[in-house]
Tab-separated table of N, CA and C and ligand atoms in Angstrom:
chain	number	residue	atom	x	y	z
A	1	UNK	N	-17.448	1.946	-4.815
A	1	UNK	CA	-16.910	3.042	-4.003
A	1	UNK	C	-15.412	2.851	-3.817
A	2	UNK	N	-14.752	3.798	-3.668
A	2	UNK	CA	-13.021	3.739	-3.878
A	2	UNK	C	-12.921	4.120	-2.570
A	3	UNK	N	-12.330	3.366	-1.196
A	3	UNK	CA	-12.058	3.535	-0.306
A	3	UNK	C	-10.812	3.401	-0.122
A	4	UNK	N	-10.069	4.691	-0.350
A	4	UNK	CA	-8.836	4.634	0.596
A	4	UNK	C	-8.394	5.746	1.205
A	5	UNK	N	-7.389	5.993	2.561
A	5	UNK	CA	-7.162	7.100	3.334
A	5	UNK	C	-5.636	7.232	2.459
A	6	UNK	N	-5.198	8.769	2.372
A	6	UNK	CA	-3.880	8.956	1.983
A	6	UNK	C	-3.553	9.176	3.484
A	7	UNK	N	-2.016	9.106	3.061
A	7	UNK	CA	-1.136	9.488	4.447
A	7	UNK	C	0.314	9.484	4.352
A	8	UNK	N	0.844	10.020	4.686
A	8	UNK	CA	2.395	10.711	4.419
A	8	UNK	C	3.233	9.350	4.721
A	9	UNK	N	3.916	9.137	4.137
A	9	UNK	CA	5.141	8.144	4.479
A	9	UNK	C	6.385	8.984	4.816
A	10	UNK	N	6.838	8.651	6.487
A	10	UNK	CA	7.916	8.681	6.597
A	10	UNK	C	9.402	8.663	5.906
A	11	UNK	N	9.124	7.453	5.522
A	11	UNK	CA	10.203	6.888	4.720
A	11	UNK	C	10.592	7.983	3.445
A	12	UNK	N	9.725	8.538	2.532
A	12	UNK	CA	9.900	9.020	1.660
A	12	UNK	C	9.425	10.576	1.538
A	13	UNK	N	8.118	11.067	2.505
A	13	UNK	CA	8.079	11.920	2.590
A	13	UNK	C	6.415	12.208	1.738
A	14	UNK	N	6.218	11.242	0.840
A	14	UNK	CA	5.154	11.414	-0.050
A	14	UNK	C	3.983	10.957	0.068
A	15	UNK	N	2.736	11.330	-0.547
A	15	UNK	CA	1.765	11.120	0.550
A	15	UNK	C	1.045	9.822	-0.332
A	16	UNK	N	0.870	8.503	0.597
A	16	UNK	CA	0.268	7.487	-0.638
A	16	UNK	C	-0.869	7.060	-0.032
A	17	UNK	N	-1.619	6.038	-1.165
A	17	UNK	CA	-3.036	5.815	-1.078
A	17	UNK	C	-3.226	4.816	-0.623
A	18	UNK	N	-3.622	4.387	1.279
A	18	UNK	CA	-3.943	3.362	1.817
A	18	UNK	C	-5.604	3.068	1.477
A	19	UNK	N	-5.133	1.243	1.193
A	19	UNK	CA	-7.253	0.664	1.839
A	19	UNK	C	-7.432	1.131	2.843
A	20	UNK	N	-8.782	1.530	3.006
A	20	UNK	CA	-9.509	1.922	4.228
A	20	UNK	C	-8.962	0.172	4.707
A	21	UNK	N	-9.053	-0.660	4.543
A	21	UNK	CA	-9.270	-2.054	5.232
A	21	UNK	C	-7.618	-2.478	5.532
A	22	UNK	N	-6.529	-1.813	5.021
A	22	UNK	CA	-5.056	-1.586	5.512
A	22	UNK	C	-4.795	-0.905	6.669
A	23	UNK	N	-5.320	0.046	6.344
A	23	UNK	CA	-5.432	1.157	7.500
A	23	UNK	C	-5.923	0.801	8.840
A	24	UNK	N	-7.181	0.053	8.446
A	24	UNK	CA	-7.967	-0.294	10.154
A	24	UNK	C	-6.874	-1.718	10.752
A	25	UNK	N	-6.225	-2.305	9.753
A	25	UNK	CA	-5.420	-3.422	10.450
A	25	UNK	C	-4.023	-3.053	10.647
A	26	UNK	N	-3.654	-1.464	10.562
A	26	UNK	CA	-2.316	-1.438	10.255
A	26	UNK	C	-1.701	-1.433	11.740
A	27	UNK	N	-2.255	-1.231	13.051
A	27	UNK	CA	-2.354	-1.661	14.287
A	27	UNK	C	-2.042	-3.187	15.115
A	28	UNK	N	-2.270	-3.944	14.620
A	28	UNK	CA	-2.371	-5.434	14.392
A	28	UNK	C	-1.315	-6.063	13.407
A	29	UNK	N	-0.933	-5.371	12.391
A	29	UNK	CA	-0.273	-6.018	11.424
A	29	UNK	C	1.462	-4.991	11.845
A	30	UNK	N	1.061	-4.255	12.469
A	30	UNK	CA	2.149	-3.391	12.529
A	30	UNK	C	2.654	-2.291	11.112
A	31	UNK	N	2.114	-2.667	10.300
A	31	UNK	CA	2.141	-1.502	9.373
A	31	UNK	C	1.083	-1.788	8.219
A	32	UNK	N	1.056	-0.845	6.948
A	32	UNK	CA	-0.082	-0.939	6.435
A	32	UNK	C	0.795	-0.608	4.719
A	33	UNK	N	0.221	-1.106	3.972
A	33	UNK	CA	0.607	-0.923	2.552
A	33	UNK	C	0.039	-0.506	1.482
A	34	UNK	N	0.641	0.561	0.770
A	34	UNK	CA	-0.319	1.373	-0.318
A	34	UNK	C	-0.625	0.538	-1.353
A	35	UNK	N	-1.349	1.519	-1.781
A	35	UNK	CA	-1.872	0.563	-3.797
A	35	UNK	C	-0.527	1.022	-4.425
A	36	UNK	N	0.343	1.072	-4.151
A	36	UNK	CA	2.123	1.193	-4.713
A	36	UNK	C	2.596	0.103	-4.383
A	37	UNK	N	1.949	-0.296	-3.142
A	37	UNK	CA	2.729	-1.266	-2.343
A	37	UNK	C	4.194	-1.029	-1.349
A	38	UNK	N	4.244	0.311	-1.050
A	38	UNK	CA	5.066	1.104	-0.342
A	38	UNK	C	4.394	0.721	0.965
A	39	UNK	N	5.446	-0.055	1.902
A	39	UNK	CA	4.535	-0.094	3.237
A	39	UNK	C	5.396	0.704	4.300
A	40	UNK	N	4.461	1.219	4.948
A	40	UNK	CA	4.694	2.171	6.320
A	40	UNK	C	4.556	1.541	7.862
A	41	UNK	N	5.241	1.801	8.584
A	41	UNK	CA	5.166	1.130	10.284
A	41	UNK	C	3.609	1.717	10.588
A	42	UNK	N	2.955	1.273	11.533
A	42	UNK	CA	1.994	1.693	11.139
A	42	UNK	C	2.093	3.084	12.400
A	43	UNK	N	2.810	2.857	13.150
A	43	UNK	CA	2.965	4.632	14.109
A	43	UNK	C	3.596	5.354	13.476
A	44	UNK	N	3.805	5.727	12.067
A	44	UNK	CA	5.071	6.448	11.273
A	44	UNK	C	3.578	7.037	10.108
A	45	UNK	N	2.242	6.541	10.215
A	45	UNK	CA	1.518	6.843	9.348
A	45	UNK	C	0.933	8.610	9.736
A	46	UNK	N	1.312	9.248	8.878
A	46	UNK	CA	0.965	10.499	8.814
A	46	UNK	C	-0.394	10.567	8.108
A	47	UNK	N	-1.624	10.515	9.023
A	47	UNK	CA	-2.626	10.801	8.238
A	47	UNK	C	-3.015	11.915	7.732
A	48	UNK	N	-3.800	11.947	6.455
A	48	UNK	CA	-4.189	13.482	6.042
A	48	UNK	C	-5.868	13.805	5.794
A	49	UNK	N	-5.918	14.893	5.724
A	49	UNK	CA	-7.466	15.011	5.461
A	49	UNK	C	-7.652	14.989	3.954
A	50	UNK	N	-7.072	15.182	3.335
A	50	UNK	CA	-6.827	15.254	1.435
A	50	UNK	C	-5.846	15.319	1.276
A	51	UNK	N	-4.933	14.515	0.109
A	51	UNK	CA	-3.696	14.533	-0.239
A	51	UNK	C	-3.622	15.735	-0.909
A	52	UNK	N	-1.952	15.806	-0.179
A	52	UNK	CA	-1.433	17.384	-1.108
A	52	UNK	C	-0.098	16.731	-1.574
A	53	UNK	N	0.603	17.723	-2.022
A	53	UNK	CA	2.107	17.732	-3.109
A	53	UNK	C	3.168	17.042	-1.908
A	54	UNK	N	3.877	16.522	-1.819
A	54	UNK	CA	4.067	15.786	-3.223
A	54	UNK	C	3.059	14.107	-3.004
A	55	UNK	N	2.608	14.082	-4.044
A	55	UNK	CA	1.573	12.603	-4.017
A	55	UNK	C	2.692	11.698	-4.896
A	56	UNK	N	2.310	10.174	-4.505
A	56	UNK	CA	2.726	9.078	-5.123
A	56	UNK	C	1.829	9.250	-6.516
A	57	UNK	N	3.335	8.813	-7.937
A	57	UNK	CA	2.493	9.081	-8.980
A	57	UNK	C	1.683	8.031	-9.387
A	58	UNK	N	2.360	6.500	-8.636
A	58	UNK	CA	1.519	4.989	-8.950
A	58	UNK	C	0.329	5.354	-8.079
A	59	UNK	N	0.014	5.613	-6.808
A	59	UNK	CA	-1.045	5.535	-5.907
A	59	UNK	C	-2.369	6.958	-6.869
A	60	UNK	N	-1.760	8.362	-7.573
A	60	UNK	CA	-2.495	8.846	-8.177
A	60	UNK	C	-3.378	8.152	-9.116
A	61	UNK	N	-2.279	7.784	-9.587
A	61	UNK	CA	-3.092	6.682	-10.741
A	61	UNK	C	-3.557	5.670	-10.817
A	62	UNK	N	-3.319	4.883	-9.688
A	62	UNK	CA	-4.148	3.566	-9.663
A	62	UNK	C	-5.705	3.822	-9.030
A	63	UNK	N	-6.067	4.969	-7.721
A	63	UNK	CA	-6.982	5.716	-7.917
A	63	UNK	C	-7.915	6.244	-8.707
A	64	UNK	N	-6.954	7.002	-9.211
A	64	UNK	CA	-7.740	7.690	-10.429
A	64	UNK	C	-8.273	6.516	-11.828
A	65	UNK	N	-7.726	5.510	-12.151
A	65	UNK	CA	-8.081	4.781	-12.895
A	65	UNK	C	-9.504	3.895	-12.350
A	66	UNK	N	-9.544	3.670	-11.154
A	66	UNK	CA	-10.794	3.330	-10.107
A	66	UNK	C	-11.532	4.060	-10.134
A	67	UNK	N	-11.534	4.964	-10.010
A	67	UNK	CA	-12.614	6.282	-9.749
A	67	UNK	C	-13.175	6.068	-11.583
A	68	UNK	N	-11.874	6.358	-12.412
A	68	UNK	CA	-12.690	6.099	-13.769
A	68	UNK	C	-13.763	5.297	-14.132
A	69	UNK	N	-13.432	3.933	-13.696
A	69	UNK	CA	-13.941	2.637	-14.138
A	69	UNK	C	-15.130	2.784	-13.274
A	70	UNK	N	-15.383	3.182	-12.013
A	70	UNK	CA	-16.367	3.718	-11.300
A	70	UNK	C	-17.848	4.766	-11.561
A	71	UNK	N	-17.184	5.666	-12.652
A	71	UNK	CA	-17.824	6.310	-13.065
A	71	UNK	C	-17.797	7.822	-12.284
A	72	UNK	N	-16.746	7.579	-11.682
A	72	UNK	CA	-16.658	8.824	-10.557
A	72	UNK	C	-16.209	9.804	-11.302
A	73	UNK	N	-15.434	10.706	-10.383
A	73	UNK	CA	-14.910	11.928	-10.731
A	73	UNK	C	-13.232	12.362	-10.332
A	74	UNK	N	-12.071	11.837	-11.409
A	74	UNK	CA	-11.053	11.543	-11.233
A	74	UNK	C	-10.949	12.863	-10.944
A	75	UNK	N	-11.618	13.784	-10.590
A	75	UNK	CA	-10.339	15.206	-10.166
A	75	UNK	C	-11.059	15.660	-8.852
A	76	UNK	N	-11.719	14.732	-8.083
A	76	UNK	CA	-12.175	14.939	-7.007
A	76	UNK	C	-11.422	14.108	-5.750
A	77	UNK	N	-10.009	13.810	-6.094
A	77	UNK	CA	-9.209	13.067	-5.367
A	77	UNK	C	-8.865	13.744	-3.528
A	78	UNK	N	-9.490	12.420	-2.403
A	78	UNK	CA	-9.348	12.944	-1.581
A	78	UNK	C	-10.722	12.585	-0.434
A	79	UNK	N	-11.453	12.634	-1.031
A	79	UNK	CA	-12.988	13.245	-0.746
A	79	UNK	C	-13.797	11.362	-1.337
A	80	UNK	N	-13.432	10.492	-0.587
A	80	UNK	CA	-14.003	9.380	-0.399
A	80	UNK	C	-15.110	9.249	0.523
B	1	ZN	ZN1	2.210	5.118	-3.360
């Protein structure tokens, strides 16, 4: 299963692909870091319900290559 929440970065404006398990510590750790490795404060995290435009093109794809290897459905991005 591919668990991660997107969420807007401040910093850049673009929306990237947090671990669910980043996310629940990003409170504690004070911020949280994408599969880009772009990290966000963690009160600056803009959560979303499904990523929209503009998306990170590393966080699309490191996703979508998961979802592949998964057997999932790379154009169902969002919907974890
Ligand atoms: Zn990213």
């Amino acid at each position: 299963m591919i668990a991660v929440i997107w969420a807007k970065s401040p910093h850049d404006g673009v929306h990237h692909a947090f671990p669910v398990e980043a996310m629940a510590h990003a409170a504690e750790r004070g911020y949280a870091e994408a599969r880009c490795s772009h990290t966000v404060p963690s009160e600056g995290l803009g959560r979303v319900a499904a990523p929209t435009i503009p998306l990170c093109a590393v966080c699309a794809y490191t996703v979508g290559e998961e979802l592949a290897d998964a057997g999932g459905d790379p154009g169902r991005l969002g919907t974890y």
